Short mmCIF file of C-alpha atoms in Angstrom, two decimals:
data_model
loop_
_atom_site.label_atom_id
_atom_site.label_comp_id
_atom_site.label_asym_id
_atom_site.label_seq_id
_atom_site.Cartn_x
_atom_site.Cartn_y
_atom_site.Cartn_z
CA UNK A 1 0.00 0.00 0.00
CA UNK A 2 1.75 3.32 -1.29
CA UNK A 3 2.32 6.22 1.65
CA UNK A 4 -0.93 8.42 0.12
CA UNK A 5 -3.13 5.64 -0.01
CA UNK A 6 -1.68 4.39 3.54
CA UNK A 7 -2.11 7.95 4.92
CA UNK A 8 -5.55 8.46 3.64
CA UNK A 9 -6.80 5.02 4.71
CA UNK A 10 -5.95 6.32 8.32
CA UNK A 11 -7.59 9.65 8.49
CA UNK A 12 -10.95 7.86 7.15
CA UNK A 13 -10.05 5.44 10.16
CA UNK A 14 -9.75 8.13 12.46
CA UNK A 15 -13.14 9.37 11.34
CA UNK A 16 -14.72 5.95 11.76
CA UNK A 17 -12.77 3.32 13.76
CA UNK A 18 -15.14 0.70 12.92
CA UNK A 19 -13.60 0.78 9.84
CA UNK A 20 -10.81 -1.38 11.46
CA UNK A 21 -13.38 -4.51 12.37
CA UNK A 22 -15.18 -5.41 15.64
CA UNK A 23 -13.22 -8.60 16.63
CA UNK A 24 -9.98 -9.52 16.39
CA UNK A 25 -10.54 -11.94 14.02
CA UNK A 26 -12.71 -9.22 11.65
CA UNK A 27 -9.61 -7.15 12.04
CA UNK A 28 -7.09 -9.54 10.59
CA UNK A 29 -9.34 -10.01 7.94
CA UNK A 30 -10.25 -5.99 6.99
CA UNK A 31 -6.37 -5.82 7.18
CA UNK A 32 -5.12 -9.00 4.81
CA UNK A 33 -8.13 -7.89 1.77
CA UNK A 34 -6.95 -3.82 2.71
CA UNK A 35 -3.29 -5.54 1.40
CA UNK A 36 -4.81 -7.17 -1.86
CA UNK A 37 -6.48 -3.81 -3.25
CA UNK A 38 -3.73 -2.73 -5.10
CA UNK A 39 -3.40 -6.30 -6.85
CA UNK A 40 -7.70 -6.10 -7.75
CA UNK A 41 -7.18 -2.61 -9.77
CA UNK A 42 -4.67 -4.17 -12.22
CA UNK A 43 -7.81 -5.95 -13.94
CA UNK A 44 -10.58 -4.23 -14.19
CA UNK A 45 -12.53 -6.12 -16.08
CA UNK A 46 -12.11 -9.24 -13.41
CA UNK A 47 -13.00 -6.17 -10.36
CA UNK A 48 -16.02 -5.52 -11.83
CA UNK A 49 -17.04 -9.17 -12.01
CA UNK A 50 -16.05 -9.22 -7.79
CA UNK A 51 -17.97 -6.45 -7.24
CA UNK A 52 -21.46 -7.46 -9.26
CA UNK A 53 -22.93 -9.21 -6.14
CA UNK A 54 -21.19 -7.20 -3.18
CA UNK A 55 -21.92 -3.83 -1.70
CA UNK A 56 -18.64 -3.86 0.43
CA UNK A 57 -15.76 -6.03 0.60
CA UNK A 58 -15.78 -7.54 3.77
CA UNK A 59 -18.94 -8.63 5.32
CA UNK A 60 -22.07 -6.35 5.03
CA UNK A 61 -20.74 -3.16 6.46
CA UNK A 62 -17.89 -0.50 5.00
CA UNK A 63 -14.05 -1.59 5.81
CA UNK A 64 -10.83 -0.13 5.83
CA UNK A 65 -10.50 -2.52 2.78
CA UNK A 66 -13.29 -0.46 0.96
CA UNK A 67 -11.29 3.03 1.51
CA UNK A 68 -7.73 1.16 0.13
CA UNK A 69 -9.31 0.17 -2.72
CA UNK A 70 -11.40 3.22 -3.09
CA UNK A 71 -8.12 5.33 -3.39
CA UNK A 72 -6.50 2.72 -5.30
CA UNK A 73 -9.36 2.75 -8.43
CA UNK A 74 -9.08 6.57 -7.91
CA UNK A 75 -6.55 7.23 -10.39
CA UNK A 76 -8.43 5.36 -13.24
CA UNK A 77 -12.15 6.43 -12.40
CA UNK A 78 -10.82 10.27 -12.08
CA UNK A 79 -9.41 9.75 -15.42
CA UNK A 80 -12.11 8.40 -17.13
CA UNK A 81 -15.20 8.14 -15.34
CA UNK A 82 -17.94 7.81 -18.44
CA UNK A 83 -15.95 5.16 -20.28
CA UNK A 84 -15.67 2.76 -16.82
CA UNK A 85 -19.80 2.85 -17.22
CA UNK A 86 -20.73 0.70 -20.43
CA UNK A 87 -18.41 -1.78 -19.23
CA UNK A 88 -17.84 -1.81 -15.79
CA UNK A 89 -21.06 -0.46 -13.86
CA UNK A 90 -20.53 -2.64 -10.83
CA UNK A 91 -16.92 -0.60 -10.27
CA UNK A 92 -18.13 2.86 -10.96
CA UNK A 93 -21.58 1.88 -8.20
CA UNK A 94 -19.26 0.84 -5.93
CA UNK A 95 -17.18 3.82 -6.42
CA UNK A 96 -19.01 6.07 -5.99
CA UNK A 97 -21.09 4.29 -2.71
CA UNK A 98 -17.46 4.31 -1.16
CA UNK A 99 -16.56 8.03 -1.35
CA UNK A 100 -20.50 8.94 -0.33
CA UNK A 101 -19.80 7.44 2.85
CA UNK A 102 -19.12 10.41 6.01
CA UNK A 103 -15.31 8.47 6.96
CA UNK A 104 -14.38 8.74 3.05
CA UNK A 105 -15.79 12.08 3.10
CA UNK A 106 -13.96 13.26 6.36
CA UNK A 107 -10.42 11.66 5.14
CA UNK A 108 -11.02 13.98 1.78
CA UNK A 109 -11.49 17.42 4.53
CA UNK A 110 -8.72 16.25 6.35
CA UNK A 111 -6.17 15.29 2.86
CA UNK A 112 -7.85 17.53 0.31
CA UNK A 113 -5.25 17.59 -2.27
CA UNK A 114 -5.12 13.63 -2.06
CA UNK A 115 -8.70 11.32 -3.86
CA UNK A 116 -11.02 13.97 -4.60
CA UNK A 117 -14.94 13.16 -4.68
CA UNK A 118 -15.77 12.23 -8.33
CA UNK A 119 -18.90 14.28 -9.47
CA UNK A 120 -20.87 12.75 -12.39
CA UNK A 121 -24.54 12.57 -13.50
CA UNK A 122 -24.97 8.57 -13.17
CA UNK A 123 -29.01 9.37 -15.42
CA UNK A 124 -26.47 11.28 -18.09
CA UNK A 125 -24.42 7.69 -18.62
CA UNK A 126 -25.44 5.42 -21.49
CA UNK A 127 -27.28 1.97 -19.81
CA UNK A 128 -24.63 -1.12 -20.05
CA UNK A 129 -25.77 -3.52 -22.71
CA UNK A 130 -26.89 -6.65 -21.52
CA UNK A 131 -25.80 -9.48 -23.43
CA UNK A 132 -27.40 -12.74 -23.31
CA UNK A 133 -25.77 -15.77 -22.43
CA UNK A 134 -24.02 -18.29 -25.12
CA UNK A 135 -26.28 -21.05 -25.73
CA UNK A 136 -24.50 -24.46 -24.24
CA UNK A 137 -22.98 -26.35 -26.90
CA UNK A 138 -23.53 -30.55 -25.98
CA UNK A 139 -19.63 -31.53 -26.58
CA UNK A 140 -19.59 -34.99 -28.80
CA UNK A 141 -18.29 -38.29 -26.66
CA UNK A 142 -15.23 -39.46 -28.07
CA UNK A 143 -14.61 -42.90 -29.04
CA UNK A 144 -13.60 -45.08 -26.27
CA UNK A 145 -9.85 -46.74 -26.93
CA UNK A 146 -11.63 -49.97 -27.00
CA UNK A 147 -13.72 -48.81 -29.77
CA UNK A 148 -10.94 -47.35 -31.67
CA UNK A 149 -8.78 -50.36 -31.88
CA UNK A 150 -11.85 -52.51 -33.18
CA UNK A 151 -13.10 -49.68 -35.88
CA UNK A 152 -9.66 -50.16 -37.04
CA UNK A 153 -9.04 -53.89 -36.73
CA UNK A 154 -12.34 -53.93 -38.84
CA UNK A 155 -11.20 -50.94 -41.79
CA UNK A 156 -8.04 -53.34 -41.55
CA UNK A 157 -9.83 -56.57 -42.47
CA UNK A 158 -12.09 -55.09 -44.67
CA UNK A 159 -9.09 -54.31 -47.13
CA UNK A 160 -7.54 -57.29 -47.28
CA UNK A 161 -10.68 -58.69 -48.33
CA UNK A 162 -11.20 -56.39 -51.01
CA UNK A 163 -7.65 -56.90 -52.05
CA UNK A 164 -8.40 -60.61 -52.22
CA UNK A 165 -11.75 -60.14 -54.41
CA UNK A 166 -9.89 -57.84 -56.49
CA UNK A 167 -7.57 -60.27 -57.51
CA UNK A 168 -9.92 -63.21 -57.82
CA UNK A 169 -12.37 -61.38 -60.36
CA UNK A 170 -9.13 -60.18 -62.52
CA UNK A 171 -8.26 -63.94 -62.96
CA UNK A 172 -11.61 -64.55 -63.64
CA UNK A 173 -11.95 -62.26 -66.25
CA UNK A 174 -9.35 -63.91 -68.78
CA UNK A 175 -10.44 -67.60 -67.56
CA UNK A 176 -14.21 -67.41 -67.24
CA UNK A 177 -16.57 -65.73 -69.46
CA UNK A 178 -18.66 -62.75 -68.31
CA UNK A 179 -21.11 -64.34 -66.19
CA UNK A 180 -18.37 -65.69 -63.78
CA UNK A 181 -17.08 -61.95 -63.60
CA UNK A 182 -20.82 -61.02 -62.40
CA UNK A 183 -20.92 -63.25 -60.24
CA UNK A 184 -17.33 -61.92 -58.08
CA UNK A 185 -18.53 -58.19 -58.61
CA UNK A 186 -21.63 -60.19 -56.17
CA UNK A 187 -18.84 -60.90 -53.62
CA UNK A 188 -17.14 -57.81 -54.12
CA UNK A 189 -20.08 -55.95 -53.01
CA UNK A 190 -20.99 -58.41 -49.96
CA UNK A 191 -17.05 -57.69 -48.98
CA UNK A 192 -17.24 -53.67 -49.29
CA UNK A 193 -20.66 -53.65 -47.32
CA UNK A 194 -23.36 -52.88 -49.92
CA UNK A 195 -26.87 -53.04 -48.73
CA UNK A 196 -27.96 -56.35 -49.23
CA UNK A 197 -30.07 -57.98 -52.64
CA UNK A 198 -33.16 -58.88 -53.21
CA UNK A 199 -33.57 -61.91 -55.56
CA UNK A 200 -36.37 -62.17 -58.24
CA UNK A 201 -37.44 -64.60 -59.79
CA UNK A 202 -36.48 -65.13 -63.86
CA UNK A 203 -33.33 -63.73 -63.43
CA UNK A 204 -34.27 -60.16 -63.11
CA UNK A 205 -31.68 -57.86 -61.24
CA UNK A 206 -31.33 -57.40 -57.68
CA UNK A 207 -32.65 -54.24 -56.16
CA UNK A 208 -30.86 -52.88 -53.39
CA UNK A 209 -33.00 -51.73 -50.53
CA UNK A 210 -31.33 -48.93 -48.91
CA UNK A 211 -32.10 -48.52 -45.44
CA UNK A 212 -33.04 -44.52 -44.16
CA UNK A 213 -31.18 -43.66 -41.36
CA UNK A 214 -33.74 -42.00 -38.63
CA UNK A 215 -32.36 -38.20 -37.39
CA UNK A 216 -32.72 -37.76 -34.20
CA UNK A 217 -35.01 -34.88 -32.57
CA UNK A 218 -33.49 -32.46 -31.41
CA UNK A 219 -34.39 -31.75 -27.70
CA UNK A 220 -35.51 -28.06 -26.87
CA UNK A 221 -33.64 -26.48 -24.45
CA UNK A 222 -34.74 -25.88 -20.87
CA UNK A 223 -36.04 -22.40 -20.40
CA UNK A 224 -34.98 -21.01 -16.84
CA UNK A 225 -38.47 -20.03 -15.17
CA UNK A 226 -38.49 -16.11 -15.81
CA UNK A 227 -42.03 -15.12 -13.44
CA UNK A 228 -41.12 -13.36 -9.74
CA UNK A 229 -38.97 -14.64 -7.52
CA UNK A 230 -38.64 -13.80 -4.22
CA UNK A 231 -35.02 -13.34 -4.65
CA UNK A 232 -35.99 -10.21 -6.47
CA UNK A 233 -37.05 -8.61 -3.52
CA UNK A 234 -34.22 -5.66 -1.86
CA UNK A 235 -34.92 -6.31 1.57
CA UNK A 236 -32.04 -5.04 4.17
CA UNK A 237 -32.16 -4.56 7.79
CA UNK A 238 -33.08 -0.99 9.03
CA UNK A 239 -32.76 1.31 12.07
CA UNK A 240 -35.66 3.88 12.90
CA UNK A 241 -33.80 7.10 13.18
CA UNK A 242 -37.19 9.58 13.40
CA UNK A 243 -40.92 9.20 13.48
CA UNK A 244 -43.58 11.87 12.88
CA UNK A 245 -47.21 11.96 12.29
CA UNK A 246 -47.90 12.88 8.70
CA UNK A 247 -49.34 16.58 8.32
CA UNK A 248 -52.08 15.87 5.77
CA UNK A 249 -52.88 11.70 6.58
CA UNK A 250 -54.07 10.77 9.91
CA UNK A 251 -52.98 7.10 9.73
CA UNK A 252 -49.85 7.75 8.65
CA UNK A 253 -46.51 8.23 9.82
CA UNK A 254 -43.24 9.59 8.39
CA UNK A 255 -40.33 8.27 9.57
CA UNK A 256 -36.55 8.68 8.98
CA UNK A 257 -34.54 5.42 8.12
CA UNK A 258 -31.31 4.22 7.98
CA UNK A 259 -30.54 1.45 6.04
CA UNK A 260 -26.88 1.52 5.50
CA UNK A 261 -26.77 4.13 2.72
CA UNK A 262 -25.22 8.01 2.83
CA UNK A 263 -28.28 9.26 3.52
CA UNK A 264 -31.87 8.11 5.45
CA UNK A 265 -34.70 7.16 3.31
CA UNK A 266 -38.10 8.55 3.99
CA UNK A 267 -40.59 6.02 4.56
CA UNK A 268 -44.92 6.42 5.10
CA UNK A 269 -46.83 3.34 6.78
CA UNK A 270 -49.98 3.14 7.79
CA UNK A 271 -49.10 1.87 11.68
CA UNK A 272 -50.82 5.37 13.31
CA UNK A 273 -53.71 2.91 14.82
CA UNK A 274 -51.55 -0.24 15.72
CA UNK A 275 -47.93 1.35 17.13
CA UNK A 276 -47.09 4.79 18.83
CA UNK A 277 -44.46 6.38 17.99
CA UNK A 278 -42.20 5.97 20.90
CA UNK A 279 -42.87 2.21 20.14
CA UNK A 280 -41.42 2.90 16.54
CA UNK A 281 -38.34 5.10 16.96
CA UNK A 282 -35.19 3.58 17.73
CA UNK A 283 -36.20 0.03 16.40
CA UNK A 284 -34.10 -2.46 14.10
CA UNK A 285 -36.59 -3.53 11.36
CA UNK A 286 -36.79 -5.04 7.87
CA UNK A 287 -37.01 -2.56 4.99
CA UNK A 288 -38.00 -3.11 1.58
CA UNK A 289 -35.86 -0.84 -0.36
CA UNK A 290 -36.78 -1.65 -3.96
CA UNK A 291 -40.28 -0.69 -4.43
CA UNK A 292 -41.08 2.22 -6.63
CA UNK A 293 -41.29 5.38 -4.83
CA UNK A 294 -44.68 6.12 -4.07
CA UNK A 295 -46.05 9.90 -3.24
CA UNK A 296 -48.49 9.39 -0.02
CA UNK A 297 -50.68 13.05 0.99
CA UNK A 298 -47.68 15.39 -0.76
CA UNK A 299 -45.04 13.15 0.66
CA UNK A 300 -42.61 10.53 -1.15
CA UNK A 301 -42.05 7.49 0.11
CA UNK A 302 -38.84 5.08 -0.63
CA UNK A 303 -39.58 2.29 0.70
CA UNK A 304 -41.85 -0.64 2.83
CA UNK A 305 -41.70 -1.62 6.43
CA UNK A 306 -41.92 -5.63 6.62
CA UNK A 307 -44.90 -6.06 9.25
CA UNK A 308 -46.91 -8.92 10.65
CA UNK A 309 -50.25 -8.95 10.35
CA UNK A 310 -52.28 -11.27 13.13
CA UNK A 311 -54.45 -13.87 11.79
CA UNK A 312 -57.65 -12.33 13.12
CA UNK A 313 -56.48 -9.87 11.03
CA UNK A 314 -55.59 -5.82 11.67
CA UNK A 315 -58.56 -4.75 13.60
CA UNK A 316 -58.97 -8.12 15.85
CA UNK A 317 -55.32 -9.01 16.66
CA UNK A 318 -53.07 -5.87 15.37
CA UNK A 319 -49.53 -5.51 13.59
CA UNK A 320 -46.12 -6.11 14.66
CA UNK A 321 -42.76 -5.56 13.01
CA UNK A 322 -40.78 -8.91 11.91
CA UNK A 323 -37.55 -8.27 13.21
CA UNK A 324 -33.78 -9.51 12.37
CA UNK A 325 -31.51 -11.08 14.91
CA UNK A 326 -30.44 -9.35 18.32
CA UNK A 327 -27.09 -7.02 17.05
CA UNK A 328 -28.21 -6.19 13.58
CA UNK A 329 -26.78 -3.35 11.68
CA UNK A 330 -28.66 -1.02 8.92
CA UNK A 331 -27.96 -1.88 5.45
CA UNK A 332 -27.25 -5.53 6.45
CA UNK A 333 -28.47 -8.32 3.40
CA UNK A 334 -31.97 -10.70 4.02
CA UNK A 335 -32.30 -13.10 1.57
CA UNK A 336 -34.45 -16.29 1.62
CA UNK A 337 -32.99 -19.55 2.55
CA UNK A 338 -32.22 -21.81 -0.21
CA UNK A 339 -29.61 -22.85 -2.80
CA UNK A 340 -31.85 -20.88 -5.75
CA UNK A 341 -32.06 -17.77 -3.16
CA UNK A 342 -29.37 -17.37 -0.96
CA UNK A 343 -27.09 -15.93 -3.71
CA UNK A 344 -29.47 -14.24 -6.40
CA UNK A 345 -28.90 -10.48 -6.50
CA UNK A 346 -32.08 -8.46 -6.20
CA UNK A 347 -33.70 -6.33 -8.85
CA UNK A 348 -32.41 -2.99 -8.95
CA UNK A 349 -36.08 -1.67 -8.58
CA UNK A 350 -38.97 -4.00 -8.98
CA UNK A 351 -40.75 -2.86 -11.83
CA UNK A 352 -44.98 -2.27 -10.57
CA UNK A 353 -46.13 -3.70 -13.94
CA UNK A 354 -45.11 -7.19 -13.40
CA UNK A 355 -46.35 -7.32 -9.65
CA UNK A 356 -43.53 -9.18 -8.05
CA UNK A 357 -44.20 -8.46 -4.97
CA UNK A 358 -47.68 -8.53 -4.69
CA UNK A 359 -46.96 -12.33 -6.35
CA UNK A 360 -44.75 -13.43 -3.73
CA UNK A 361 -46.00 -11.90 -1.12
CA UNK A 362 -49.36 -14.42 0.04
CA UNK A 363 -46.55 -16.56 0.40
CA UNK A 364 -45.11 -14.81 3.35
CA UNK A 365 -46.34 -16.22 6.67
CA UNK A 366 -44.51 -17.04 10.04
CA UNK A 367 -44.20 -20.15 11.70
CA UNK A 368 -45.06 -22.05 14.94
CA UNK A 369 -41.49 -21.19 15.83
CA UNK A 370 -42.37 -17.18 15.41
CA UNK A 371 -39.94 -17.39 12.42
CA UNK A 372 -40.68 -15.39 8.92
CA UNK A 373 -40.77 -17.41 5.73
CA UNK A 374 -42.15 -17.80 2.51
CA UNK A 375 -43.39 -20.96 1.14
CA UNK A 376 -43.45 -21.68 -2.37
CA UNK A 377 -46.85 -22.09 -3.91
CA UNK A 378 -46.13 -25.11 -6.46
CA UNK A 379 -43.01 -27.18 -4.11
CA UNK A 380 -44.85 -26.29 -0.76
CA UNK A 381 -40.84 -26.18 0.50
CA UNK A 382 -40.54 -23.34 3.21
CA UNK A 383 -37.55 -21.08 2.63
CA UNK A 384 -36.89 -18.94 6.04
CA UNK A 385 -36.58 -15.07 5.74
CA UNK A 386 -32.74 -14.25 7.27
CA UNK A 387 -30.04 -12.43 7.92
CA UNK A 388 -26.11 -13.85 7.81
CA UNK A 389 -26.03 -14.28 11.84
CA UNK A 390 -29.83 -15.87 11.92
CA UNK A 391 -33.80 -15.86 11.55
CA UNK A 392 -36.17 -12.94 11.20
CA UNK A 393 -39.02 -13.83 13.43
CA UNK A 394 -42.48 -11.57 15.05
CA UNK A 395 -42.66 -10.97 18.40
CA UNK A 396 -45.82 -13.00 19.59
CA UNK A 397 -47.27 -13.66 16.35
CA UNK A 398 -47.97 -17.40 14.67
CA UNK A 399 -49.27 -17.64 11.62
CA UNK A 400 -49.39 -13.97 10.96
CA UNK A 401 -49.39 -12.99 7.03
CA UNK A 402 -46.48 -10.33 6.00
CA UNK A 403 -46.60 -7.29 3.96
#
């Protein structure tokens, strides 16, 4: 790591010194990947592809790894910002999410004459192409050794044979008159593998039957099921920074959230009649971040609060927030358990025409155990709603439906 980079790594950790990691073992960690930064800028192209599914380095909150390589890509994004974009979105998003955070910002106060913010209009950028996938090419089995040898034991014998024939009807054409010389062109095809004769009766010639050789169907490939997934869904754990009543909507709130971003997102929800607002402030809760903004009474909303609803329903039994594991920190990953789920990367912003959520969602429900889930309509499997360190589960609620 080069003295600049070293230097300005340390005034963002002075700014933040959770940069440096929690534990001791987080620390080692944040440190070795900090050392490796250098080595990721030399290819692009390959950074990009690291970056696609991550929104920092090391776990799900920023590093001191995400500042060293931050000022390490500085030299090429500063240089050329618009031409990183067609090509390599997932480095210019992380980019710029890196120097929006306050430690990045405070390191730039501190050192300004050393990574300077990059300003750029991301809605002015062309949109990267996206390129569907080569279809998969079935690769031909090769011919086992065993089979080899014999195909070529076989071509072996077959030539001697015709050698043999060959000489026999050139005897028999200055011994024999023409009808014995018919008669070894007979052989000679029997030898060389000609389809085999038909005789008629009276002497007439023999018709060869050729035999059609059947083509195989081709098999259609297997489309992968494009409907709504859950995967789709952004859903990250939030912190309730500030609650208000809503000036022109009764049942409304307006509340300030963090969920791990530069700045808070304001949220409405309907909870006025179920939760006061002392009840709401302060709490960890699950926020669904890709929704289209909405505008509720003259105010725009960015986002869902994941709530329980009791099975009697809101009026006889009320609503209560499903909530991630004790410790929890805003802008932390859920995702749905499963092999299919675990690893998908949600939609950028769930688009209102194809209803993903609303699809998904009757699937939500939480178990005897309290826990959140969905269950799939067709498999029936249940696939838990989680964070990295656990379960999202309601407080007293069994059965409850989620929205």
């Amino acid at each position: 790591m080069s003295s600049n980079v070293a230097e300005f790594v340390a005034a963002a950790e002075r700014a933040d010194p959770s940069l440096i990691g929690a534990s001791d073992k987080d620390k080692a960690e944040i440190a070795k990947i900090a050392g490796e930064t250098e080595g990721y800028v030399k290819d692009l192209s390959a950074l990009n592809e690291k970056l696609t599914p991550l929104t920092y380095l090391y776990s799900n909150y920023p590093s001191s790894a995400d500042v060293s390589l931050y000022a390490h890509l500085h030299p090429s994004l500063i240089s050329a910002p618009a031409t990183q974009h067609p090509t390599q979105p997932s480095l210019l998003r992380y980019f710029l999410q890196i120097q929006s955070l306050d430690s990045v910002q405070a390191a730039q106060k501190s050192l300004p004459n050393s990574f300077p913010s990059l300003d750029i209009d991301l809605s002015s950028l062309p949109t990267p192409e996206r390129k569907a996938p080569p279809p998969k090419v079935k690769k031909e089995k090769k011919p086992t050794a065993a089979a080899a040898d014999a195909a070529s034991g076989a071509a072996a014998a077959a030539g001697s044979a015709v050698e043999s024939v060959t000489g026999a009807v050139s005897a028999a054409v200055g011994a024999v008159t023409g009808a014995a010389a018919s008669a070894a062109n007979v052989v000679k095809e029997a030898v060389v593998g000609s389809a085999p004769a038909e005789v008629k009766e009276g002497g007439k010639k023999r018709e060869k039957k050729e035999k059609k050789e059947k083509t195989a169907k081709a098999q259609p490939a297997k489309e992968e099921p494009t409907g709504p997934l859950p995967s789709m869904i952004d859903m990250r754990v939030g912190k309730v920074l500030d609650v208000k009543r809503h000036p022109d909507a009764d049942s409304l709130y307006v509340e300030s959230i963090d969920v791990g971003e530069a700045e808070p997102r304001t949220v409405c929800s309907g909870l006025v009649k179920y939760m006061t607002e002392d009840e709401i402030r302060g709490a960890t809760i699950i926020v669904i971040c890709n929704l289209k903004p909405v505008t509720m009474r003259g105010v725009k909303s960015f986002a869902m609060l994941l709530c329980a609803t009791a099975k009697d329903g809101k009026e006889g039994g009320g609503v209560q927030f499903v909530l991630p594991p004790a410790g929890s920190q805003p802008g932390e990953r859920i995702y749905f358990e499963g092999e299919k789920y675990e690893n998908a990367k949600p939609e950028p912003q769930l688009n209102p025409k194809k209803k993903v959520f609303e699809t998904i969602q009757p699937g939500f429900i939480t178990l005897d155990t309290l826990e959140a889930a969905w269950i799939d309509p067709e498999t029936k499997s249940v696939h838990k709603i989680r964070t990295k360190d656990g379960v999202c589960k309601a407080k007293s609620f069994v059965g409850a439906s989620l929205s």
